[in-house]
mmCIF file of C-alpha atoms in Angstrom:
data_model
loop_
_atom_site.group_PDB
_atom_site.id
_atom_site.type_symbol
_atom_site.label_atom_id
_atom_site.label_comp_id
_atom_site.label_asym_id
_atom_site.label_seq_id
_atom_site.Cartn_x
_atom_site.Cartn_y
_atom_site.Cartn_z
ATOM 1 C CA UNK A 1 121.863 96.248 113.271
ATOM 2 C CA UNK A 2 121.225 98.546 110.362
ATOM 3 C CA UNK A 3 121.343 102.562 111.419
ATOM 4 C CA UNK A 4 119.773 104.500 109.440
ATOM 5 C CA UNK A 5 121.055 108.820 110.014
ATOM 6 C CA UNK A 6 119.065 111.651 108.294
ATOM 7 C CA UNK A 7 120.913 115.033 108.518
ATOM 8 C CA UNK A 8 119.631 118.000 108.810
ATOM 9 C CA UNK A 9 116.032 117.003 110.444
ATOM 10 C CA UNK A 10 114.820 120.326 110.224
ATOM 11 C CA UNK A 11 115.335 122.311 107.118
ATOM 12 C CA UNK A 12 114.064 126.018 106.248
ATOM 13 C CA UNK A 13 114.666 126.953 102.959
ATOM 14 C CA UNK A 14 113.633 130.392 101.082
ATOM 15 C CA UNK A 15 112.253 130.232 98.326
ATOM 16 C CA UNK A 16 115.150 129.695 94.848
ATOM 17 C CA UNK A 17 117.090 128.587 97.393
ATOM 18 C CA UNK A 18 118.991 125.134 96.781
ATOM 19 C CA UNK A 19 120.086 123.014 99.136
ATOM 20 C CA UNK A 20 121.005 118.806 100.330
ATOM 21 C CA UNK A 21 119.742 116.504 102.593
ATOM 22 C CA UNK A 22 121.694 113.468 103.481
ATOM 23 C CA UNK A 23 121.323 110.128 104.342
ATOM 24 C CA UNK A 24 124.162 107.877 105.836
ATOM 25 C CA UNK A 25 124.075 104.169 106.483
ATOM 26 C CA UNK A 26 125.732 101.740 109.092
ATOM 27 C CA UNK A 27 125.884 98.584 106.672
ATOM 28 C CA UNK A 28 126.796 97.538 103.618
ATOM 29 C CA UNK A 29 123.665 98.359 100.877
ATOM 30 C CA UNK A 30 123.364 98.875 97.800
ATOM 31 C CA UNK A 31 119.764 99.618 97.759
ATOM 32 C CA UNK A 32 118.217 103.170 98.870
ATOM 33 C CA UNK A 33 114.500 104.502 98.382
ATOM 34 C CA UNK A 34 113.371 108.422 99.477
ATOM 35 C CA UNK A 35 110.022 108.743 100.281
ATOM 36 C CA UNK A 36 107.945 111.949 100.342
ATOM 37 C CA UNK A 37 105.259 112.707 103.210
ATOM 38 C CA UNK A 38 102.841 115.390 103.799
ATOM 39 C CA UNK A 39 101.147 116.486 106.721
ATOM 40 C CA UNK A 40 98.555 113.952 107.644
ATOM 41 C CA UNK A 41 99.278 112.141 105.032
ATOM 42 C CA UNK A 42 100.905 108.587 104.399
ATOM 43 C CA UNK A 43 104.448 108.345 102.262
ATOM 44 C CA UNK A 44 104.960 107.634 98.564
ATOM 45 C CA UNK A 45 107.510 106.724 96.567
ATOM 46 C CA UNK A 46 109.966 109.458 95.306
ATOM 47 C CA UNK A 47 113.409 107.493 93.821
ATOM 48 C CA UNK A 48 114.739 104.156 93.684
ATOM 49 C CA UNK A 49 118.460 103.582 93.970
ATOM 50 C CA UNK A 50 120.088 100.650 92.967
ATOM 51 C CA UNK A 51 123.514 100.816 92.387
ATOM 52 C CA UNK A 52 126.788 102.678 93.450
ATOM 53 C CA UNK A 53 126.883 106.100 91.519
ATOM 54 C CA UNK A 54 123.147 106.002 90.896
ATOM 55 C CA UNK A 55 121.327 109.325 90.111
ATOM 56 C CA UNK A 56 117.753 109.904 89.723
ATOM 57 C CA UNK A 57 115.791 113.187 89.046
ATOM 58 C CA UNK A 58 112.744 114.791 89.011
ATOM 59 C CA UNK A 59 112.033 118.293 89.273
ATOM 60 C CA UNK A 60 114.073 120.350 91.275
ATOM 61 C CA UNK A 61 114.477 117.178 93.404
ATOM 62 C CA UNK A 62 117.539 114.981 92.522
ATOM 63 C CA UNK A 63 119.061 111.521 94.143
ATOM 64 C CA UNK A 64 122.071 109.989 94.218
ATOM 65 C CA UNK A 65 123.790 106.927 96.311
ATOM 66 C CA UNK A 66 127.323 106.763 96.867
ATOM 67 C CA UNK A 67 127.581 102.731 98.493
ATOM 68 C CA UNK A 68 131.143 103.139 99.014
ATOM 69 C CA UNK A 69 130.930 105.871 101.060
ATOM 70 C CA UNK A 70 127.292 104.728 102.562
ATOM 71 C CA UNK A 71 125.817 108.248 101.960
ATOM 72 C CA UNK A 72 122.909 109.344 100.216
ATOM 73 C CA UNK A 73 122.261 112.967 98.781
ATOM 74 C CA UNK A 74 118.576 114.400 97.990
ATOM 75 C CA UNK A 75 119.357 117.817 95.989
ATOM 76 C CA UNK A 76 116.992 120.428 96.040
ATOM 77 C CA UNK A 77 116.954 123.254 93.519
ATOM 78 C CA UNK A 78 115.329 126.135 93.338
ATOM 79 C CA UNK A 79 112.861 125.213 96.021
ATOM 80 C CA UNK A 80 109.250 125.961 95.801
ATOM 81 C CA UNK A 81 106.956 126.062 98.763
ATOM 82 C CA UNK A 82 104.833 122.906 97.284
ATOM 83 C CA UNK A 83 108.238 120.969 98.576
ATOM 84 C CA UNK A 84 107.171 121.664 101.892
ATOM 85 C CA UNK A 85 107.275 117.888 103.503
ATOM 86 C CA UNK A 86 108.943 115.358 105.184
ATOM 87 C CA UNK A 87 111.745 113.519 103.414
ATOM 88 C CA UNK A 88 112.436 109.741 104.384
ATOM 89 C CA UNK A 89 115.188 107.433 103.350
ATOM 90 C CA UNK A 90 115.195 103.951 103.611
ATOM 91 C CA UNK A 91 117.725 101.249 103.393
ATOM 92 C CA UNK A 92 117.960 97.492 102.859
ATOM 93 C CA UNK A 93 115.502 94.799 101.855
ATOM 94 C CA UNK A 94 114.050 95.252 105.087
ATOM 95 C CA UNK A 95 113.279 99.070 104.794
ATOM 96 C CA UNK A 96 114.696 100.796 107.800
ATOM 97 C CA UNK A 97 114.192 104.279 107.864
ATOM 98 C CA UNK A 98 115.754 107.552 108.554
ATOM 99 C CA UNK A 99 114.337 110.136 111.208
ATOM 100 C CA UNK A 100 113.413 112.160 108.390
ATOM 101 C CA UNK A 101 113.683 115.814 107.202
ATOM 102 C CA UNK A 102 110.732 118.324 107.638
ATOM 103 C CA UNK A 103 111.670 120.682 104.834
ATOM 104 C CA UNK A 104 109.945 124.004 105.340
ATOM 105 C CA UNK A 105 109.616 126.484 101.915
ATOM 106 C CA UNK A 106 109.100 129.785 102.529
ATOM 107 C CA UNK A 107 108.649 132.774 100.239
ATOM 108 C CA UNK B 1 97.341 101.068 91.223
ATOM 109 C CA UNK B 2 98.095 99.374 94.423
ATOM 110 C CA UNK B 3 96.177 99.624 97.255
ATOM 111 C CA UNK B 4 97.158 99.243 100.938
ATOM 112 C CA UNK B 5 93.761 99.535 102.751
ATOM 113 C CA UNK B 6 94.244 100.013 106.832
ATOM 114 C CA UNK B 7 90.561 99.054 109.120
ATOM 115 C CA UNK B 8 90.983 102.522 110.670
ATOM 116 C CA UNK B 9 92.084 106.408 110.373
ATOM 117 C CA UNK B 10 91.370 106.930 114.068
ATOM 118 C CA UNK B 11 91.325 104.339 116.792
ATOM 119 C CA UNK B 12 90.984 104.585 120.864
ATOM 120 C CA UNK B 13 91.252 102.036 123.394
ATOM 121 C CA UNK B 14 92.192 101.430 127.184
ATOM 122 C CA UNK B 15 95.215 100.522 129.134
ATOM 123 C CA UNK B 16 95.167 96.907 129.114
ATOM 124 C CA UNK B 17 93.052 96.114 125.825
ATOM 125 C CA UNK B 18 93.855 93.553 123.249
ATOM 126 C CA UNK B 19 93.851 95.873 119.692
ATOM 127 C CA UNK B 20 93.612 94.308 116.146
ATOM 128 C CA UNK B 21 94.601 96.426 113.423
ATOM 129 C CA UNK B 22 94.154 95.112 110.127
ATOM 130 C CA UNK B 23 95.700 95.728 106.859
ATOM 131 C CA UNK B 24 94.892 94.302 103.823
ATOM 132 C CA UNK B 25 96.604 94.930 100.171
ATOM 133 C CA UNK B 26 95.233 94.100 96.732
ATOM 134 C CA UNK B 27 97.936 93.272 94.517
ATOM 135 C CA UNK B 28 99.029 89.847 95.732
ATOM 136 C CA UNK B 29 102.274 91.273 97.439
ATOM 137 C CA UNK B 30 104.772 88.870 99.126
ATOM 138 C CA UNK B 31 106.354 91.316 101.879
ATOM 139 C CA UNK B 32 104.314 93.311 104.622
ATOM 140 C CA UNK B 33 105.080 95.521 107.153
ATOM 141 C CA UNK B 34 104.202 97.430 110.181
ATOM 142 C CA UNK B 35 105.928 100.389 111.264
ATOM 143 C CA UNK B 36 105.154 102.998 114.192
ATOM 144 C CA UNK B 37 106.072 106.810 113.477
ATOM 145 C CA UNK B 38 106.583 108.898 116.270
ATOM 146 C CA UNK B 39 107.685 112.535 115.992
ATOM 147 C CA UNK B 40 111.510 112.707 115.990
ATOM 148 C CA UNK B 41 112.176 109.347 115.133
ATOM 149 C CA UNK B 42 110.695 108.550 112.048
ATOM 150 C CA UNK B 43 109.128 104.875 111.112
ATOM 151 C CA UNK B 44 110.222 102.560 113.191
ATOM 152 C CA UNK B 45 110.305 98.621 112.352
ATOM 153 C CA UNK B 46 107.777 96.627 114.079
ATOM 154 C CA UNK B 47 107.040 93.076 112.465
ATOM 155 C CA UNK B 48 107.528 92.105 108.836
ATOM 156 C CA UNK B 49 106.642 89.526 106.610
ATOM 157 C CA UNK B 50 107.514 87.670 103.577
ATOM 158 C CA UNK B 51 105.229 85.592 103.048
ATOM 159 C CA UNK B 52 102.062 83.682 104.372
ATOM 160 C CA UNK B 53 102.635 82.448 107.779
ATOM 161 C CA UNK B 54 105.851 83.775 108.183
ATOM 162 C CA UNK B 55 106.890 86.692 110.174
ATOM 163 C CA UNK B 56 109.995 88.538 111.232
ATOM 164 C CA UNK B 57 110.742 90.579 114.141
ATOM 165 C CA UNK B 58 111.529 94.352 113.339
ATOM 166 C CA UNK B 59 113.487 96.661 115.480
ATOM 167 C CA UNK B 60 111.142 97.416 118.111
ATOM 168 C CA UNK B 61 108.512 93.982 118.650
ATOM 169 C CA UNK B 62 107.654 94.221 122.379
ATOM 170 C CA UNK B 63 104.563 94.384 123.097
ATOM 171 C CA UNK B 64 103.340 93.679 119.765
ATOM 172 C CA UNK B 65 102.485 90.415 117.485
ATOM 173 C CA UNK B 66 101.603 89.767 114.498
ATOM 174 C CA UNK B 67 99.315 87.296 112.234
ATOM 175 C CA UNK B 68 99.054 86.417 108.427
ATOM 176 C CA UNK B 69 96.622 83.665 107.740
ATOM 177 C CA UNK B 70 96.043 85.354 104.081
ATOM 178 C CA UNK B 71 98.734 86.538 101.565
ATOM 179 C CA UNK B 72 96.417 89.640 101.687
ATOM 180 C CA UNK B 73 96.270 90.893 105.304
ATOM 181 C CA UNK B 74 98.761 91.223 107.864
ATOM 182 C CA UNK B 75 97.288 91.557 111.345
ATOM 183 C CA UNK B 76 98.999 93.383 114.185
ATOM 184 C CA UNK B 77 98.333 92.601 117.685
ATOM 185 C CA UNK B 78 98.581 94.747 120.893
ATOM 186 C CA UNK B 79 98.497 91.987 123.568
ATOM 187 C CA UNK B 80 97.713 94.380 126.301
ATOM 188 C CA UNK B 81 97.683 98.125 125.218
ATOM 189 C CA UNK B 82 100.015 100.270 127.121
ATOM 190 C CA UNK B 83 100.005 104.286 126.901
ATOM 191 C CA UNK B 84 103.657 104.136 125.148
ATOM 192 C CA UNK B 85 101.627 102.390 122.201
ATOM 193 C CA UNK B 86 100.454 105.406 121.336
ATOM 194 C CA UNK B 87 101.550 106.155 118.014
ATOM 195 C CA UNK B 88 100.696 106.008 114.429
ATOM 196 C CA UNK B 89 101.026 102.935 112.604
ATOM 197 C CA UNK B 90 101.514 102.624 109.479
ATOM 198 C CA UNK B 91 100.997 99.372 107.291
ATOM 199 C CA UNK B 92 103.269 98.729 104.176
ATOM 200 C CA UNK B 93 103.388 95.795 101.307
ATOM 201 C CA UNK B 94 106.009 95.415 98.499
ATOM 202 C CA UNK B 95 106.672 92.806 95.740
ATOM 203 C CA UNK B 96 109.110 90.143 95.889
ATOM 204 C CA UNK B 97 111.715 90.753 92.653
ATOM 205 C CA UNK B 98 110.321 93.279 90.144
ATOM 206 C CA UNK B 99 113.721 95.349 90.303
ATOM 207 C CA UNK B 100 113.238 96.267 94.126
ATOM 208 C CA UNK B 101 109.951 98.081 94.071
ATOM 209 C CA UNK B 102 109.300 100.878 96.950
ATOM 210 C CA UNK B 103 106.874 99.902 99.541
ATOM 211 C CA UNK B 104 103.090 101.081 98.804
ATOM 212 C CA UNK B 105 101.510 102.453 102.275
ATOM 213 C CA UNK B 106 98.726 102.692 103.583
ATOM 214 C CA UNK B 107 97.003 105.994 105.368
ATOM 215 C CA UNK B 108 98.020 105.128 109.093
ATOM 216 C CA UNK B 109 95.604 104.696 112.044
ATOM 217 C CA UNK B 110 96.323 106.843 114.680
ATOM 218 C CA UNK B 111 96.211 104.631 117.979
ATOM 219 C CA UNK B 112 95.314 106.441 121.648
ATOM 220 C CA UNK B 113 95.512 104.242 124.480
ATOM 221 C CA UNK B 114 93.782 106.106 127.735
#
């Protein structure tokens, strides 16, 4: 069965701050989506990963999968408090999901 | 722009009850799925399904079925609501090829069972 480990699940950040959230994986993948949720609201899509070494940015927020290692990074730089959310990754056709990361900006 | 469209923000029902909750997408998706969130434990895997009639159990199916009559909706069933079913649910659809799309969701309904 597919495991799915988000680390850290709590995160407060100042302000210009950076700082990583990770994602590791119990099975071979080489597929990875992070999602984006705010309070009371349902998830969208943030980055696609498809491929071993595969980096995607936008923003201050940047992706990458490592499938060898199972591990996937979420970069954030220079935080800003509209980054304040939850953070999801998900693995696999089938779309397991982390515990996520409630990432908490403050000035 | 996709739509996932779920019957209801806010639901509450009794120990006991049989509960529908629909979900119905407009962009002729293959692949559903229903997922609880809890806090702490993220979206958990309830039922899933690739295509009309067919269905797949997720990581956490008892207590819970599911129906797809229509490409469009996926139906899931609470055969007899139980307080630990209360939880948000969230509905999600994705395309079948298409370079591995994300999965579009839906708002959630927020179950209560008293």
């Amino acid at each position: 069965e597919l495991k799915v480990e988000q680390n850290p699940l709590f995160l407060s950040m100042q302000e210009g701050k950076n700082y990583t959230i990770y994602c590791n994986y119990s099975t071979t993948s080489d597929r990875l989506y992070w999602y984006r949720q705010d309070p009371g609201k349902s998830l969208e899509s943030l980055f696609v990963l498809l491929s071993n070494g595969a980096v995607k940015q936008e923003g201050r927020l940047m992706a990458s999968l490592d499938t060898k290692a199972r591990l996937s990074t979420l970069h954030i730089t220079a935080a800003v408090h509209d980054l304040s959310a939850t953070y999801f990754c998900a693995v696999d056709n089938d779309m397991r999901f982390g515990a996520g990361t409630r990432l908490t900006v403050k000035p | 722009d996709v739509k996932v469209t779920q019957s209801s923000r806010y639901l509450v029902k009794r120990t006991g009850e049989k509960v529908f909750l629909e979900c119905v997408q407009d962009m002729d998706h293959e692949n559903m799925f229903w997922y609880r969130q809890d806090p702490g434990l993220g979206l958990r895997l309830i039922y899933f399904s690739y295509d009309v009639k067919m269905k797949e159990k997720g990581d956490i199916p008892e207590g819970y079925s599911v129906s797809r009559e229509k490409k469009e909706r996926f139906s899931l069933i609470l055969e007899s609501a139980s307080t630990n079913q209360t939880s948000m649910y969230l509905c999600a659809s994705r395309p079948t090829g298409l370079g591995n799309q994300p999965q579009h969701f839906g708002d959630g309904t927020r179950l209560s069972i008293l």
